[in-house]
mmCIF file of C-alpha atoms in Angstrom:
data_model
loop_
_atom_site.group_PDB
_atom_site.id
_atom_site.type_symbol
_atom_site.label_atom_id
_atom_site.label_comp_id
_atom_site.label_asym_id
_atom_site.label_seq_id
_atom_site.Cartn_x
_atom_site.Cartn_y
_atom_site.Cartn_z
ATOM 1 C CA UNK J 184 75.027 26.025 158.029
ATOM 2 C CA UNK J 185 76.449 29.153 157.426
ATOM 3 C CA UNK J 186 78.553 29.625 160.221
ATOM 4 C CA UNK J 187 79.521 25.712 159.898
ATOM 5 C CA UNK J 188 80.991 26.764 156.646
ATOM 6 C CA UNK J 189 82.770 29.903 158.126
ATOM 7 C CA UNK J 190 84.369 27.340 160.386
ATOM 8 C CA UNK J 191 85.929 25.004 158.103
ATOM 9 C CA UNK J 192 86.925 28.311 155.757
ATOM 10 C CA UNK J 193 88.774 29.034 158.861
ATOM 11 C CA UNK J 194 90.458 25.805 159.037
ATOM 12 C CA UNK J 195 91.245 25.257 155.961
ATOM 13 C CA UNK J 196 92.737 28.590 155.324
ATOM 14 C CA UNK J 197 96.211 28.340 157.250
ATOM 15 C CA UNK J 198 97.212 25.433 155.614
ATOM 16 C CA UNK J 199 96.485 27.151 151.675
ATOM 17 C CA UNK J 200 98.084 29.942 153.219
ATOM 18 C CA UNK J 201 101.467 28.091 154.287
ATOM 19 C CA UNK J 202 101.716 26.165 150.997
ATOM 20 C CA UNK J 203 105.401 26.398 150.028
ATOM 21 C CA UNK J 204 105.558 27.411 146.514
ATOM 22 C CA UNK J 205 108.398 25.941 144.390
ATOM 23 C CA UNK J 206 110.356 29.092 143.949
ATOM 24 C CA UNK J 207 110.740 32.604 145.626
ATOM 25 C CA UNK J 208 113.303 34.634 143.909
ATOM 26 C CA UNK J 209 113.459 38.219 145.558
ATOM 27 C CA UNK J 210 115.955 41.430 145.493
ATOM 28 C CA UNK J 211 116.444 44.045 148.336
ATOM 29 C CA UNK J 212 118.158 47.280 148.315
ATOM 30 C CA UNK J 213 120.343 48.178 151.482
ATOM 31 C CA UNK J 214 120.780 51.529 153.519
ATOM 32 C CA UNK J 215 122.507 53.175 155.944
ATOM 33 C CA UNK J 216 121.713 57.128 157.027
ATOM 34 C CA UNK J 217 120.062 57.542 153.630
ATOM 35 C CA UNK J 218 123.043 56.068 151.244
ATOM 36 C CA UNK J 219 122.513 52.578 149.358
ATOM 37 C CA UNK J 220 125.575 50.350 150.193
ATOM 38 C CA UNK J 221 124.728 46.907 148.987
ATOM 39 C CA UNK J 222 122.230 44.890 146.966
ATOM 40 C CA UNK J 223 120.716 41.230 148.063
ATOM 41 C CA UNK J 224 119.334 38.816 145.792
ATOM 42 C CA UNK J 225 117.790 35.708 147.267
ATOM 43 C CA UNK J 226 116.366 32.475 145.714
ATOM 44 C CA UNK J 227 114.242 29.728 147.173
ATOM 45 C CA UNK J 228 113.760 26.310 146.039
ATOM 46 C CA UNK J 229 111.661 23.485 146.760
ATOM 47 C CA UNK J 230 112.140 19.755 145.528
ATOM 48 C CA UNK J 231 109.614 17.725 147.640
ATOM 49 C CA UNK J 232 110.257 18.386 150.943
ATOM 50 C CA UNK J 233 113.767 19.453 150.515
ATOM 51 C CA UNK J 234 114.379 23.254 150.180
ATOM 52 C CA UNK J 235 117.929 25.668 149.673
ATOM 53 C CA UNK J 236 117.733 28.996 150.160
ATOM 54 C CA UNK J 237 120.361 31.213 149.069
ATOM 55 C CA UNK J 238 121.550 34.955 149.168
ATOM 56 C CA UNK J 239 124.306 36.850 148.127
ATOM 57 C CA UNK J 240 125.023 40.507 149.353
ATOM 58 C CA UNK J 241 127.034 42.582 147.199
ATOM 59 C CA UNK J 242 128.181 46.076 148.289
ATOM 60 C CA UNK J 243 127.795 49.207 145.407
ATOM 61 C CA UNK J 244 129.175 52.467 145.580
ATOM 62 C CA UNK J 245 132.112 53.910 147.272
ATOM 63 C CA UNK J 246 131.498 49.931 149.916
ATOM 64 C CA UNK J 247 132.226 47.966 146.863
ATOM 65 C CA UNK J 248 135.116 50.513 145.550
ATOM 66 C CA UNK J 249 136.791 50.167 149.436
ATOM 67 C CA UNK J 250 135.392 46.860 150.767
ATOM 68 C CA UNK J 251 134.626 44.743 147.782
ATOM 69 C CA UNK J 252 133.509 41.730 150.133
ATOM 70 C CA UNK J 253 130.588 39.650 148.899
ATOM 71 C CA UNK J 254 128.411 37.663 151.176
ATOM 72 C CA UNK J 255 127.048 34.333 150.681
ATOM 73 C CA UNK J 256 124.574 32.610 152.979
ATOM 74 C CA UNK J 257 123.162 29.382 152.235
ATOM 75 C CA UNK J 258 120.384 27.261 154.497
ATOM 76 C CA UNK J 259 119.217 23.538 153.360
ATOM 77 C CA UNK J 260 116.957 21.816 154.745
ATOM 78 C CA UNK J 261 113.419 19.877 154.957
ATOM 79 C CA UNK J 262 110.157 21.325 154.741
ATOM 80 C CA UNK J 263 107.535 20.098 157.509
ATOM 81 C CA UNK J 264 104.175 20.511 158.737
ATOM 82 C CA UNK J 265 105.435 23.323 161.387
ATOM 83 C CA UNK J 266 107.772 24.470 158.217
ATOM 84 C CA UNK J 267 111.453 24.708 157.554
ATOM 85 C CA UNK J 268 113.924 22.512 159.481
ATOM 86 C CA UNK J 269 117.130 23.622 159.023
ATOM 87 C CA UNK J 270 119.888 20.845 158.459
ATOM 88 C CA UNK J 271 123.077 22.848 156.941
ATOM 89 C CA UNK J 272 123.792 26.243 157.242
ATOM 90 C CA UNK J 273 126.571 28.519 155.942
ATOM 91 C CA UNK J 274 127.979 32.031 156.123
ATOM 92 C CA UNK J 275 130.684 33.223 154.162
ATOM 93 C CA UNK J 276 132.137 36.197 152.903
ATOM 94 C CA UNK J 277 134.602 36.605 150.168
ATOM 95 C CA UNK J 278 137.384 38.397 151.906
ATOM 96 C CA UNK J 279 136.666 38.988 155.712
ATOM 97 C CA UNK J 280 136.862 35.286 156.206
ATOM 98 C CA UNK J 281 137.535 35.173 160.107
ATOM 99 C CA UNK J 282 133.596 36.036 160.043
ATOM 100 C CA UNK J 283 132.636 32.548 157.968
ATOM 101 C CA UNK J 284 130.242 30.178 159.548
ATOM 102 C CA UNK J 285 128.690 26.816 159.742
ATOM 103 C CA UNK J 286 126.161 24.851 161.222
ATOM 104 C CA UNK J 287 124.942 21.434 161.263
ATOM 105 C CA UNK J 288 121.817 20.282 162.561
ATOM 106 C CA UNK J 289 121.293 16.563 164.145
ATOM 107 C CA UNK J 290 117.450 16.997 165.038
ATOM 108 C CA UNK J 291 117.464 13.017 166.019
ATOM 109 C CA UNK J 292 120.024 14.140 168.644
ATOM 110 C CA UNK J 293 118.714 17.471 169.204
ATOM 111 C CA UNK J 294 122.410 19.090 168.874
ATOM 112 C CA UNK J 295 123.859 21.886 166.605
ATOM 113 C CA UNK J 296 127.388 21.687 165.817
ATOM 114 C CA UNK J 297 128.830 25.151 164.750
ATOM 115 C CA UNK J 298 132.277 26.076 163.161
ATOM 116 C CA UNK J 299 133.808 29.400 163.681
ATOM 117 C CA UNK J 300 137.339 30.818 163.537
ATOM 118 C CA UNK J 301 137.694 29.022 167.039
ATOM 119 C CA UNK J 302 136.697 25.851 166.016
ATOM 120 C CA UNK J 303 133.821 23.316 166.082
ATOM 121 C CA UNK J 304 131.616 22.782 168.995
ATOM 122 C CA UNK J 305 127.822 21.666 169.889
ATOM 123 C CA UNK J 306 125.281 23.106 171.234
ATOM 124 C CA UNK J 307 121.980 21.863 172.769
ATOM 125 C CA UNK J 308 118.888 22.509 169.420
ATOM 126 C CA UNK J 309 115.762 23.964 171.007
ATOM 127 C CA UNK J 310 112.757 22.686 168.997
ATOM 128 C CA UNK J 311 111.498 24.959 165.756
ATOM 129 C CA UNK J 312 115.338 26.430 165.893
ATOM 130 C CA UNK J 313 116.182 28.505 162.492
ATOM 131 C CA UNK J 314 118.889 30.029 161.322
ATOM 132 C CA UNK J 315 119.551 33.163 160.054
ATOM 133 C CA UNK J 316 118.121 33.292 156.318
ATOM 134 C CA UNK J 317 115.656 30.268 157.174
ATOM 135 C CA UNK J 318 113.761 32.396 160.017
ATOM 136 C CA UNK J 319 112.741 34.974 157.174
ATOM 137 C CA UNK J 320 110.932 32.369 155.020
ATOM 138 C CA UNK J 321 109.454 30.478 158.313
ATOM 139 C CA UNK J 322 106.959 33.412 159.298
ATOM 140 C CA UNK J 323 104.790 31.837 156.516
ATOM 141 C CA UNK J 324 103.733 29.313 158.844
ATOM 142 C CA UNK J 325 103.669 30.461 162.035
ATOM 143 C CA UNK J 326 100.162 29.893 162.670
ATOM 144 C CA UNK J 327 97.696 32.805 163.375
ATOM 145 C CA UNK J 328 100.761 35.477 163.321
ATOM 146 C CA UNK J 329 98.342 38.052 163.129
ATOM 147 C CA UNK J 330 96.536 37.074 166.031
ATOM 148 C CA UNK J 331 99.531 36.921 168.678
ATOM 149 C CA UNK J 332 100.846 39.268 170.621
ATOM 150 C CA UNK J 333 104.621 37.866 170.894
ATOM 151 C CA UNK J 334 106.446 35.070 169.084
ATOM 152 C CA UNK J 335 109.842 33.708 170.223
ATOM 153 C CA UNK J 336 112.132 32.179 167.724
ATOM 154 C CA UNK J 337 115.877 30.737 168.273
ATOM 155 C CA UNK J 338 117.724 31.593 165.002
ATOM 156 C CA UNK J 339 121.767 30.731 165.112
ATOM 157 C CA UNK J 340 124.096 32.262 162.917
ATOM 158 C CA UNK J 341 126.293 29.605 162.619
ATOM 159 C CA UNK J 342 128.276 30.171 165.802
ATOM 160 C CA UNK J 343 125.776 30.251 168.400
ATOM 161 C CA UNK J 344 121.909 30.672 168.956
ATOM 162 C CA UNK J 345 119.920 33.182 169.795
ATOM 163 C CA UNK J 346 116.540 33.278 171.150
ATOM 164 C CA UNK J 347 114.295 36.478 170.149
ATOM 165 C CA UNK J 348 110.850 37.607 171.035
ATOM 166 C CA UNK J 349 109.144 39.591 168.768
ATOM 167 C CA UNK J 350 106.424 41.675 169.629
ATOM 168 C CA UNK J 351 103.374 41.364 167.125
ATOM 169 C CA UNK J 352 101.880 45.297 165.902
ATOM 170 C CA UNK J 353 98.848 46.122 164.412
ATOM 171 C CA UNK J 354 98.825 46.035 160.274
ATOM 172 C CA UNK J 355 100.800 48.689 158.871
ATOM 173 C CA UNK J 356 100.951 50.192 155.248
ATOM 174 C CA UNK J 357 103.853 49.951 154.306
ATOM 175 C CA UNK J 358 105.758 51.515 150.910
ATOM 176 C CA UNK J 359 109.206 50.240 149.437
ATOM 177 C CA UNK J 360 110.438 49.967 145.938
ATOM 178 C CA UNK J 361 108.060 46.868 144.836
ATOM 179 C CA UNK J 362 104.519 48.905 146.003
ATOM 180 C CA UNK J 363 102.499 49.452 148.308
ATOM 181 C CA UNK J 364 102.155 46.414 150.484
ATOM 182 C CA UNK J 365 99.866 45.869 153.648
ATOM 183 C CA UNK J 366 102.087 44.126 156.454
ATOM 184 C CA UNK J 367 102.288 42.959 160.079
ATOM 185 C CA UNK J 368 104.900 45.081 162.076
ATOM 186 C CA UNK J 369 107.372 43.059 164.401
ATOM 187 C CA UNK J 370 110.009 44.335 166.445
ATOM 188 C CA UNK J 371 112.077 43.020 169.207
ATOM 189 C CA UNK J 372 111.312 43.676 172.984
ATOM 190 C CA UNK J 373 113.178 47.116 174.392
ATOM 191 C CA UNK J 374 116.799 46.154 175.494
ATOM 192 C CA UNK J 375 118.667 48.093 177.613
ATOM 193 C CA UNK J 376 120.925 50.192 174.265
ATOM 194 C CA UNK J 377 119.075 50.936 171.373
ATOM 195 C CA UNK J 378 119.399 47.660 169.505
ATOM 196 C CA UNK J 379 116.503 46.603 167.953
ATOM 197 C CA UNK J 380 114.869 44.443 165.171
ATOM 198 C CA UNK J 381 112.373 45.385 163.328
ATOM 199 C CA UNK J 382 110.682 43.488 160.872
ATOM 200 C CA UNK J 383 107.359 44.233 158.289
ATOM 201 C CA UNK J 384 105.901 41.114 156.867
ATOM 202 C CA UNK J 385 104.142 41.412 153.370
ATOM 203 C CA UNK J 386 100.717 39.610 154.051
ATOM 204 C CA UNK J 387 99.676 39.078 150.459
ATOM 205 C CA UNK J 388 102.745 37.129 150.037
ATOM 206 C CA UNK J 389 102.983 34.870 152.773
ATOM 207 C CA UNK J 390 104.001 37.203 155.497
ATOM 208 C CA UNK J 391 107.105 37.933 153.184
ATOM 209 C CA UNK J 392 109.716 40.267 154.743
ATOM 210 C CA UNK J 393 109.264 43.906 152.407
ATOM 211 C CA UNK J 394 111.517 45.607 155.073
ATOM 212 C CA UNK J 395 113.710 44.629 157.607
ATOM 213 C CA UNK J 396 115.877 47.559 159.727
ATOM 214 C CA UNK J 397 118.411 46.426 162.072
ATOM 215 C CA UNK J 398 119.257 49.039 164.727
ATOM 216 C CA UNK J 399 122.731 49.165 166.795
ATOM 217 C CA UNK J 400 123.661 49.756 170.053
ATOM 218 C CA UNK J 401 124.825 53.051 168.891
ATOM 219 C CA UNK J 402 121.545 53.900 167.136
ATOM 220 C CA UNK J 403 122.954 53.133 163.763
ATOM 221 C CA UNK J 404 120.125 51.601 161.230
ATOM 222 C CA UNK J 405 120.536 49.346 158.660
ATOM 223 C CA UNK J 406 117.344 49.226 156.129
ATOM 224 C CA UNK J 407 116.865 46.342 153.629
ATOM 225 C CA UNK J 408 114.069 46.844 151.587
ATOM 226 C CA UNK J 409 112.297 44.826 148.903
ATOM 227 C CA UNK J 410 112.700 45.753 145.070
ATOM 228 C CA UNK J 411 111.851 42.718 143.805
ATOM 229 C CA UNK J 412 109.751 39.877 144.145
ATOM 230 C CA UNK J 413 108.527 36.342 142.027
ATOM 231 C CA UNK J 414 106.954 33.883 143.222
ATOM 232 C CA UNK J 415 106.183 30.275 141.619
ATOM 233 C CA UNK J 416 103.360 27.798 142.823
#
């Protein structure tokens, strides 16, 4: 009986586990070569099976003093068994406005049209696509994350799409500004420069992203790490 029960645990785990609560509301700090250049605050919401995520990036310091630009990102959407589906997505900044993006998915169709500063155009949607705020909240229910050695996503940005595979690490501790946290490590596969992705997932909140450092072709990093967090069931 016992391992009967073990089963079903096992079963009925994932889908507790990918439960989207009704509200995420979370804060980063971001870096570059040690100096903090920008905050985020984000906030998720659920009504149904609708969802909007939004986030605003606002630079501090000597950024905001010479480049006062404020980033806003929004992604709506449905909520599904495999998780978010993306339907609008936008990308706009206050004053470099060349960089603003849109997207619109027709899943029905399976076409994304995207607006940039050279116009609309669509694009053939692979299956489970994401874009680029939605992919953070969709690790939640990727199923058996932990378990997998690689996962591939395609995440657009509102002008094209991308696809990455992420290599799956062994848990990691992991310490930013909200605690002490125990995560799952991913990073992108080794291109040829020393871009990279790198990603640590909080796993007692949802596979939550606690850090996130972006590295440039140049070796540059960008670190975003989490200050803040709330969730609501």
């Amino acid at each position: 009986m016992r391992p009967l029960v073990a089963l079903l645990l096992c079963c009925i785990a994932p889908a507790l586990f990918a439960a989207p609560p009704a509200r995420i509301e979370a804060s980063y700090d971001v870096s570059t070569k040690g100096i903090k250049i920008a905050e985020i605050t984000e906030r998720f919401t659920r009504t149904g099976n609708q969802y909007r995520i939004e986030s605003i990036t606002k630079p501090v310091g000597l950024l905001a003093l010479f480049k006062p630009d404020t980033l806003q990102v929004i992604s709506e959407g449905e909520i599904t068994k495999q998780g978010l589906r993306p339907l609008h997505f936008i990308y706009k900044r206050s004053q470099e406005t060349l960089k603003n993006t849109e997207a619109d998915f027709d899943w029905r169709l399976s076409t994304l049209m995207v607006s940039d500063r050279y116009g609309q155009r669509f694009e053939p949607l692979p299956p489970g696509t994401q874009d680029r705020l939605s992919v953070q909240y969709q690790f939640r229910y990727v199923s058996f994350l932990s378990d997998r050695k690689e996962v591939t996503m395609h995440i657009t940005n509102g002008s094209k799409i991308d696809t990455r595979q992420y290599l799956v690490h062994p848990r990691q501790t992991q310490t930013v500004p909200l605690g002490t946290l125990e995560t799952l490590y991913l990073s992108t596969a080794p291109q040829d420069t020393a871009w990279k992705t790198e990603m640590w997932l909080s796993t007692e909140n949802g596979n939550f992203p606690c850090k996130i450092v972006l590295t440039e072709d140049n070796g540059d990093k960008l670190t975003q790490v989490l200050t803040a967090l709330s969730v609501t069931q």
